[in-house]
Every structure is written in structure tokens, then in C-alpha cells.
Short mmCIF file of C-alpha atoms in Angstrom, two decimals:
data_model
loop_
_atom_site.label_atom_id
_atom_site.label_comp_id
_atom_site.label_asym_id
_atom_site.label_seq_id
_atom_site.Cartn_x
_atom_site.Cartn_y
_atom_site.Cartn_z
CA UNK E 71 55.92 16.72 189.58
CA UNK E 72 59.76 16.46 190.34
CA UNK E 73 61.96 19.64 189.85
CA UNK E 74 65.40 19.13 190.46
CA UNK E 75 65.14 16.30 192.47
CA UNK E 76 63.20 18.17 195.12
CA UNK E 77 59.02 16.76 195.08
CA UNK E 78 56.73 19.34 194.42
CA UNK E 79 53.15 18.42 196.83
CA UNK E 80 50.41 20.18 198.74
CA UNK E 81 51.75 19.82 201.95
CA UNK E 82 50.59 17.52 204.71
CA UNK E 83 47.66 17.56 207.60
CA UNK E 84 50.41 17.09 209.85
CA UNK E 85 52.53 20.38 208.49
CA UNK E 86 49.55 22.58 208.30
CA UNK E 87 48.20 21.64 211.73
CA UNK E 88 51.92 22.76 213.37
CA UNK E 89 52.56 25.54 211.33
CA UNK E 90 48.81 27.05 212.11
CA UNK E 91 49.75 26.33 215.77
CA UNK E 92 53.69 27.63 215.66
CA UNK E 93 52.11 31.24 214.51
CA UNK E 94 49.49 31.24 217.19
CA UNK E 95 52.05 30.67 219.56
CA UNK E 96 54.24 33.68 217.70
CA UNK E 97 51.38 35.93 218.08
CA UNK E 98 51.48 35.03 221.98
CA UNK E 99 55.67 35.52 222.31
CA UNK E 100 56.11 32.10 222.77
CA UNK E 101 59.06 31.88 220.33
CA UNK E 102 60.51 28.70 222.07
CA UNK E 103 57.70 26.59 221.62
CA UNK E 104 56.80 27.70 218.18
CA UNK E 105 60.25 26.86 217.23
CA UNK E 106 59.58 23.49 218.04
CA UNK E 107 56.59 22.76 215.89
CA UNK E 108 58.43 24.40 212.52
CA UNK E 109 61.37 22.54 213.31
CA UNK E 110 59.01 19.46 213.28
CA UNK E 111 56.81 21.01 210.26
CA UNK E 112 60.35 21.15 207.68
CA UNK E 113 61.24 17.83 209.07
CA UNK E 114 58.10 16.57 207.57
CA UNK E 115 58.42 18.87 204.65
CA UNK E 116 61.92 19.28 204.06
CA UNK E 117 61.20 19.86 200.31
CA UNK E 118 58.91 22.69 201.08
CA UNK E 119 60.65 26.35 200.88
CA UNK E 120 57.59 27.57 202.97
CA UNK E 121 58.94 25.19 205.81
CA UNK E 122 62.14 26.93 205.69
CA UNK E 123 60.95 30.23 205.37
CA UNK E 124 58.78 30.13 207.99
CA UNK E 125 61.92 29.08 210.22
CA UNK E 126 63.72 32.23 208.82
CA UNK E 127 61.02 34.37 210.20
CA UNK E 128 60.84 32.66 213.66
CA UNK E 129 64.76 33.72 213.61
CA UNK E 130 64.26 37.22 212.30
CA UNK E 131 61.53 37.39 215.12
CA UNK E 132 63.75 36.31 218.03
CA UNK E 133 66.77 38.23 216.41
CA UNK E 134 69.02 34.97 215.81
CA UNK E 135 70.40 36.42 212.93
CA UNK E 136 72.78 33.44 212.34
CA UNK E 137 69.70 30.92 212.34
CA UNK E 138 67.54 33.60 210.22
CA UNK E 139 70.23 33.46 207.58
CA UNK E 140 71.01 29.72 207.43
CA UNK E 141 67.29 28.91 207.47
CA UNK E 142 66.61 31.52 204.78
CA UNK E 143 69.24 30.49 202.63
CA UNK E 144 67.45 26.61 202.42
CA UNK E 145 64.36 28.39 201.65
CA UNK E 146 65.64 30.15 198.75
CA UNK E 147 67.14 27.11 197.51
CA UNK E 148 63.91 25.90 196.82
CA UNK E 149 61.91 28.24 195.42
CA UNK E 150 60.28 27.79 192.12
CA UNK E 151 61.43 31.38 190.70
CA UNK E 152 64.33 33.33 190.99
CA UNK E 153 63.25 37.05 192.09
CA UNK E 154 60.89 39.12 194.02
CA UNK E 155 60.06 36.55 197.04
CA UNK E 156 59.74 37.54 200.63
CA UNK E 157 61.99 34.88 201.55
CA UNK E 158 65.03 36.83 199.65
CA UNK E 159 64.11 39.66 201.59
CA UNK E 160 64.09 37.89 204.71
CA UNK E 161 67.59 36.79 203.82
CA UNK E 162 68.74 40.63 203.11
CA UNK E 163 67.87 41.10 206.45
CA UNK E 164 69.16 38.60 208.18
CA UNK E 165 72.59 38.98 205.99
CA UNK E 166 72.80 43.07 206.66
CA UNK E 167 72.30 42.50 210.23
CA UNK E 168 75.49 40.22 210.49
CA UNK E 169 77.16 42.99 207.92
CA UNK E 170 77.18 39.72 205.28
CA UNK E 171 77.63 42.39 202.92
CA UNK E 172 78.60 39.82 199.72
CA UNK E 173 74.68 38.05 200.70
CA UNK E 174 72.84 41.26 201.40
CA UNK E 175 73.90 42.35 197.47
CA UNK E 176 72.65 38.93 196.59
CA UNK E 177 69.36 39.15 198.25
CA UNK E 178 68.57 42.35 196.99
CA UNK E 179 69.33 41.77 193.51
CA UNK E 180 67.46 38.52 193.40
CA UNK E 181 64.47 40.00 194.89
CA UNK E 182 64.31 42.63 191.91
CA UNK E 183 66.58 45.31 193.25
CA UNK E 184 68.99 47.97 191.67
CA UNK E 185 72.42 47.45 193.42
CA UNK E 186 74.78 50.35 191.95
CA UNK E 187 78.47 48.44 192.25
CA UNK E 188 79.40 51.19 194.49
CA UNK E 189 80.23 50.15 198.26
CA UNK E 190 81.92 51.91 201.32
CA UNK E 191 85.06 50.73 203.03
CA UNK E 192 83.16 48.03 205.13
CA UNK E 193 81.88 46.51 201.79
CA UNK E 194 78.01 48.36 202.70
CA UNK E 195 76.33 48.72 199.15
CA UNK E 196 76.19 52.42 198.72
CA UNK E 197 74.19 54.73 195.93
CA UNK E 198 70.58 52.67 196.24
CA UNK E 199 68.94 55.90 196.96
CA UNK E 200 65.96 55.13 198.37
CA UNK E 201 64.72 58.33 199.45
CA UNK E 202 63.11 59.08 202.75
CA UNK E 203 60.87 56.81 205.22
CA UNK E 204 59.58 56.69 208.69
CA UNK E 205 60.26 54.05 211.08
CA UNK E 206 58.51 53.46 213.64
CA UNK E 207 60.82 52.92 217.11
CA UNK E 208 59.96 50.62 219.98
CA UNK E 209 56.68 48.95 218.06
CA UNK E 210 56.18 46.42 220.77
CA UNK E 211 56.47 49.15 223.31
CA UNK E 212 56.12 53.07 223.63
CA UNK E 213 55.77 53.36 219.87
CA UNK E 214 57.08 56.47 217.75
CA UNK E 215 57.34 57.25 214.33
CA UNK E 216 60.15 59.48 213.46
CA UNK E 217 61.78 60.23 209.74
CA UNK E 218 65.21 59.16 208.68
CA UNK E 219 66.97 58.34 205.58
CA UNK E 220 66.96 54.73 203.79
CA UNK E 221 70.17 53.55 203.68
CA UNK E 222 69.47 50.10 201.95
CA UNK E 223 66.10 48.35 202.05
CA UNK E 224 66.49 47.08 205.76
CA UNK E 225 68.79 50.04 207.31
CA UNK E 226 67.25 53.57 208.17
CA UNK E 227 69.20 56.16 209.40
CA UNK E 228 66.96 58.62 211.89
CA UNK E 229 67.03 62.32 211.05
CA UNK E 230 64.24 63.29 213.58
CA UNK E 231 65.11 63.77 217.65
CA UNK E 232 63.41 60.85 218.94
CA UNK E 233 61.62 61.57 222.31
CA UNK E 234 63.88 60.48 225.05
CA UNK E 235 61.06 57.31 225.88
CA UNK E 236 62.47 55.68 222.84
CA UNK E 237 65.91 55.13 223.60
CA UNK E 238 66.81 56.55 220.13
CA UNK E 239 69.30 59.43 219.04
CA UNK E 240 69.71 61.09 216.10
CA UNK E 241 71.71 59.67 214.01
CA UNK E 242 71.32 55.96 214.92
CA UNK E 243 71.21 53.31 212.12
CA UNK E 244 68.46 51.29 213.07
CA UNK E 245 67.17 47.75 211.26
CA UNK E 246 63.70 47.63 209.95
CA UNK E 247 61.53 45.38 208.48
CA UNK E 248 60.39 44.92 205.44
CA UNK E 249 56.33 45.70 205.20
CA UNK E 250 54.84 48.63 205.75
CA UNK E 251 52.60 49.82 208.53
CA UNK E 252 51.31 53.13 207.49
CA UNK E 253 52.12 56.06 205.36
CA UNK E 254 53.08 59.51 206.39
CA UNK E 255 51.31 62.07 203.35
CA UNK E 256 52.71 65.21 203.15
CA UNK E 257 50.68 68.60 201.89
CA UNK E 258 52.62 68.16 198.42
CA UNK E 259 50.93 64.70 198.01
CA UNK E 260 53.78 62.27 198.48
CA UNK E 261 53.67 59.52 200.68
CA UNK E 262 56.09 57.85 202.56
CA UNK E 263 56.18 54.35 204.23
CA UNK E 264 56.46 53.53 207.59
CA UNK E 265 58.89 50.42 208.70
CA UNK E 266 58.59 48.90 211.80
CA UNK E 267 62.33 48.43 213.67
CA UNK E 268 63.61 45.50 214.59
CA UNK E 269 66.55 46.56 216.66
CA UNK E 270 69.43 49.08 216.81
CA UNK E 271 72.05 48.51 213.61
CA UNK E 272 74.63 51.44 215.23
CA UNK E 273 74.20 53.68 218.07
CA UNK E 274 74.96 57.42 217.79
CA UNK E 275 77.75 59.02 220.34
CA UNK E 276 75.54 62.15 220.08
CA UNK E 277 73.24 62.70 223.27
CA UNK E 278 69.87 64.23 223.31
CA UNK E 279 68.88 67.66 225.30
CA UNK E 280 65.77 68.83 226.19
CA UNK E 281 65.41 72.54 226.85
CA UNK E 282 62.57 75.66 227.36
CA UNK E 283 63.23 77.82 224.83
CA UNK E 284 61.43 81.51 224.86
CA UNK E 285 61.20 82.07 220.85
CA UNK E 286 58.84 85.42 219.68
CA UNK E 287 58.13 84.46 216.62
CA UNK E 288 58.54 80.67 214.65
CA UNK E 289 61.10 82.57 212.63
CA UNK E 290 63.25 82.67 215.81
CA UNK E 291 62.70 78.93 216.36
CA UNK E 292 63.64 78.39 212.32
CA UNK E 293 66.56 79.94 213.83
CA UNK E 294 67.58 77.47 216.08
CA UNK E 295 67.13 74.83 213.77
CA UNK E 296 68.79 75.96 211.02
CA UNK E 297 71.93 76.84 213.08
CA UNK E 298 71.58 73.62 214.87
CA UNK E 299 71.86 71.93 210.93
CA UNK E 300 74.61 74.19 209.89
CA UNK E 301 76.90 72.91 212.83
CA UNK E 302 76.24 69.31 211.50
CA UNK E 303 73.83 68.37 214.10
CA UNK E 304 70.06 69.21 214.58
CA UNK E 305 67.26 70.84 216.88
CA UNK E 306 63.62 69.63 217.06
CA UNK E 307 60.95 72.03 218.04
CA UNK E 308 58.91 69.15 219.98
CA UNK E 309 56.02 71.28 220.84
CA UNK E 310 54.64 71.22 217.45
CA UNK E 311 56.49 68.01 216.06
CA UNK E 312 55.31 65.37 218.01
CA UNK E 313 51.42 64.04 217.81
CA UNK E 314 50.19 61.84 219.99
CA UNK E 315 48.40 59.04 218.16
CA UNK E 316 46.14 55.68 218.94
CA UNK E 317 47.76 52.48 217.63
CA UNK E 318 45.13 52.41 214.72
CA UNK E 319 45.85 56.05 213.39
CA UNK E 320 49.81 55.63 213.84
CA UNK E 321 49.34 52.41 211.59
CA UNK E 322 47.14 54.09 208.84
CA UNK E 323 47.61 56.62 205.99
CA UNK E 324 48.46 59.94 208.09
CA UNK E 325 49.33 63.15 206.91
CA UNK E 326 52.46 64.68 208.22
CA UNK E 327 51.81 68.02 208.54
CA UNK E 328 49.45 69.59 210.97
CA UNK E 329 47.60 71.78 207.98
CA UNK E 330 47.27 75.81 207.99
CA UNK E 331 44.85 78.00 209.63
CA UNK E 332 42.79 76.63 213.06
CA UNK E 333 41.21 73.28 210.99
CA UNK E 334 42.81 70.44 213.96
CA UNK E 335 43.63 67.21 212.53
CA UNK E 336 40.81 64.84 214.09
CA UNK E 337 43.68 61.82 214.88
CA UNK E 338 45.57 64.36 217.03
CA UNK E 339 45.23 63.25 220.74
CA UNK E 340 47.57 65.54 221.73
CA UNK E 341 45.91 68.94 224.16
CA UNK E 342 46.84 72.34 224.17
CA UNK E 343 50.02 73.11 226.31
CA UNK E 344 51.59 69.79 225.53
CA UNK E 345 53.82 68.88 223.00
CA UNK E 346 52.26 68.74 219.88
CA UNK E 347 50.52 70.33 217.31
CA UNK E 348 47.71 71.62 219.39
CA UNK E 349 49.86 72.66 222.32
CA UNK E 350 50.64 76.15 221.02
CA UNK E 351 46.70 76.70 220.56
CA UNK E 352 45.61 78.29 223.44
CA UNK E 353 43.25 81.17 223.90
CA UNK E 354 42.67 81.09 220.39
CA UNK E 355 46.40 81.78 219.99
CA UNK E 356 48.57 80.01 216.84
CA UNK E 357 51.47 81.20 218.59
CA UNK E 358 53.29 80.15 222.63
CA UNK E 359 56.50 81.31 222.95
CA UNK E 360 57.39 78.88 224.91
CA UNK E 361 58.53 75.91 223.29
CA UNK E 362 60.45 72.27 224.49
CA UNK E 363 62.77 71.66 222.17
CA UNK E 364 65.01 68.61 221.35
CA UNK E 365 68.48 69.33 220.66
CA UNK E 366 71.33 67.08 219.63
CA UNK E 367 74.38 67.98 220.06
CA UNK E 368 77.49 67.59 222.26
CA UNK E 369 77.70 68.54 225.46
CA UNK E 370 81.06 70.51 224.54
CA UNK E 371 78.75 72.38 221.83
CA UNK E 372 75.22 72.73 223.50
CA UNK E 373 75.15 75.41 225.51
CA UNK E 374 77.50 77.49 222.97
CA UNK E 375 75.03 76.95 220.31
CA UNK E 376 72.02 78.30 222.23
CA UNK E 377 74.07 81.22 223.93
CA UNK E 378 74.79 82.48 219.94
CA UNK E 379 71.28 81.90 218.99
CA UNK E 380 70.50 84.52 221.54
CA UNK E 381 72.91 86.73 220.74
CA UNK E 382 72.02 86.86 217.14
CA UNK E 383 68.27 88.48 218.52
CA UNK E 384 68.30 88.76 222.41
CA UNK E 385 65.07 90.94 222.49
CA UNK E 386 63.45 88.08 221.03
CA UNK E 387 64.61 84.72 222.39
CA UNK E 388 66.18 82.94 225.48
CA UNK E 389 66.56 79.53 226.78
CA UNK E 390 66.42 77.47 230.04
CA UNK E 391 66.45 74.34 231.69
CA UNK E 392 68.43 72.41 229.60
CA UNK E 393 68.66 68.83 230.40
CA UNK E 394 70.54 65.52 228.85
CA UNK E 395 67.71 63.25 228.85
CA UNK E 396 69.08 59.92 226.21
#
């Protein structure tokens, strides 16, 4: 069968056989020589969106976001139907990571998308409301999953503090992909995805702080938070925020919260005195004091904001060693 010019055909011994072997080679981080064999796979299949699409994703892989877009574009030029394929996606990616803001509309709205005709000065579409999401930072590497808001479907901005390993602020835009790996539950039964990134969209001029605080009660640590939030920027009580997870527990369906009373959440790995949900457990305690927090925050505002924290209850909180650590 012929459709617009283009033949339609199983594809060859010959494509299959490279194509098997490019993604085995992917798998290994040997993007060079995979690129070779699709290259030679969609010059025997140049009729073939797959050959194309698979190209795209070698791109997206090795963040060539000019040859992710130009390859995805021939893909989508073949397809057989107009909406909800991958390899639009692919090309909403590609397109938001050069700011192609006139493509990334495109893609989204042929892959099945509401785009509200609303858009910011740069042209960004604006008003998709996506809702919340976790992304998970550094995937490759020291992984963490922190929340953040969804800008558009490939642009998260994070809302959490990330952990200084990350080499993430708050408020950085980061890129994601576009599947899932694990959901985040929370006690109210929603669940939330977790995206993978796939680099840094826009960094954040706000630097992270680590200090000891000294906080009676976790209404004193609300405290801190919420006046962190009313100044426009945000502190993180790490002790109980952060769980340490395996690989196979980060990527599955977790719950968010740590749950009430003394039942421990079996995927925790975290141990008591270290940041995380068990580390204020100690001597049968549901309560430390002591807490590391993440603040972030100027350093013109930092110190100011902790100095009226204590002076709004001095019997019951103080604060030291506060270090710039991202």
C-alpha cells in the first residue's frame, strides 16, 4: 500500500538488525556509535517514521536539541495519524528546549493537548495548568525526587529545596521527560507522577543555606516555613523531608507522607538522627529539636529572616551554623 507517495512495508532484516543493535549500544552510553547504525537504519528506511523517530530520541538522549527537532519533525511527517504519538511529544521537547515556542504549541496540540491561546512575553504558552509533579534530579547520578510545578508538559518548575548533591535550587526550571517513573501518593489519595530531568531549562539566582535550627515544638518549625513563604522564598525542614530510598522504591508507587503515629514506612532507608523521616525518632521520641533545615533565600535576607523568627518566640527557638552550600 502507497499513502501519499511514501511505501507503507514491514521493515527490513537489515533495519531491524541495526536498530536492535543502536539501542543496545544506547543502553551502554555509546551515543556515537549508535548514531551511526540509525543513521544507516533511515537510510534504508527512509519511508519509515520509526527510522526517524528513533533518530529524534538518540538526539533528545545526547541533548542535540537542533538534531532532535529536525529528525522529529521527518518523523511526524510520516505518520499514519495525526495526534497522540510519542514522536509529537518528542518534538515538544526538543522545540521547548530551543524556546521554538510557535512548534512546541504545535506539538502539543497535535499530540491531543489543550493549549489556552494565552502566552507570556517570550511567546511561552501559558494557562495549561497542569497541576503538580515530581521530578526526579540527577537520574543518571545521585538521584532525588523533589516537587515542583508543571509549567507545560516538558518544563517543571521545583518548589522543594533540593539537597545541595543535586546541583538544584529552588526555583529552577528544569526539562523533563515525558514518561513516568513512579508516583508520589499522598494520604488524601492523589497521585502524582514522577518525570525524570533531562537538563536545566533556567537556573535560579537564589542560593541554598543549610542551617541547625533549635525548634521546641513543629509549630515553631511551621514557623519558619511559613515566614520563609510569606517573604516570597521558602524553608525546608530536611530532617523529616528527605527519605532515603533504593533505586527500585524511588521508581515505584510511593506515598509521600511519612504516616501518623510510630507505624515506619518499610522503603525508608533513612536511620534515626539523620535527615529523614526516622531521624527525629529516637528514644521512642516523635519529637528532636534539633533540626537541618534548607533555606532559600538571599544572602542579603537570610540571616534577617531567622534573627525575626527568633524574636517572634526566643524561649522556644534558635539557630546556628548557617552555611551556603549550592
Amino acid at each position: 500500500m502507497r499513502i501519499f507517495g511514501k511505501g507503507r512495508h514491514r521493515p527490513s532484516a537489515s533495519w531491524r538488525q541495526a536498530t536492535d543493535r543502536a539501542f543496545t549500544l544506547i543502553g551502554d552510553g555509546r551515543y556515537e556509535d549508535a548514531g551511526e547504525l540509525l543513521t544507516r537504519a533511515a537510510d534504508l528506511e527512509p519511508w519509515l517514521s520509526e527510522s526517524w523517530f528513533n533518530l529524534a530520541l538518540l538526539h533528545k538522549f545526547r541533548h542535540d536539541w537542533e538534531q532532535a527537532r529536525a529528525a522529529g519533525l521527518r518523523a511526524v511527517a510520516l505518520l499514519d495519524r495525526e495526534t497522540g504519538t510519542p514522536d509529537w511529544w518528542n518534538v515538544g521537547i526538543a522545540a521547548t528546549a530551543l524556546q521554538d515556542w510557535p512548534l512546541a504549541r504545535r506539538a502539543w496540540q497535535a499530540y491531543g493537548l489543550k493549549v489556552p491561546g494565552g502566552a507570556t512575553t517570550a511567546g511561552e504558552p501559558a494557562g495549561m495548568e497542569l497541576g503538580s509533579a515530581a521530578v526526579r534530579l540527577s537520574p543518571e547520578g545521585e538521584a532525588e525526587v523533589v516537587w515542583g510545578r508543571r509549567l507545560d508538559p516538558a518544563r517543571i518548575e521545583v518548589l522543594s529545596i533540593p539537597l545541595p548533591s543535586s546541583g538544584r535550587r529552588w526555583g529552577e526550571v528544569v526539562l523533563h521527560d515525558g514518561v513516568p517513573h513512579g508516583e508520589r501518593t499522598t494520604s488524601a489519595g492523589h497521585a502524582y507522577p514522577v518525570f525524570d530531568e533531562i537538563e536545566l531549562w533556567a537556573p535560579s539566582p537564589v542560593p541554598t543555606w543549610v542551617v541547625l535550627l533549635e525548634a521546641a515544638t513543629e509549630a515553631d518549625r511551621d514557623a519558619l516555613e511559613q515566614l520563609a513563604a510569606d517573604a516570597g522564598f521558602a524553608a525546608e525542614d530536611w530532617s523529616s523531608s528527605v527519605r532515603l530510598l533504593c533505586r527500585m522504591c524511588s521508581e515505584s508507587r510511593m506515598p509521600s507522607d511519612e504516616g501518623e503515629g510510630v507505624h515506619l514506612d518499610p522503603h525508608d532507608h533513612s536511620e534515626p538522627g539523620h535527615p529523614g523521616p526516622l531521624g527525629h525518632r529516637t528514644d521512642g521520641q516523635l519529637w528532636v529539636p534539633e533540626r537541618e533545615c534548607g533555606v532559600a533565600a538571599p544572602a542579603s535576607l537570610v540571616r534577617g529572616l531567622l534573627d525575626g523568627w527568633i524574636a517572634d518566640s526566643p524561649d522556644s527557638r534558635d539557630w546556628r551554623d548557617l552555611e551556603e552550600v549550592c
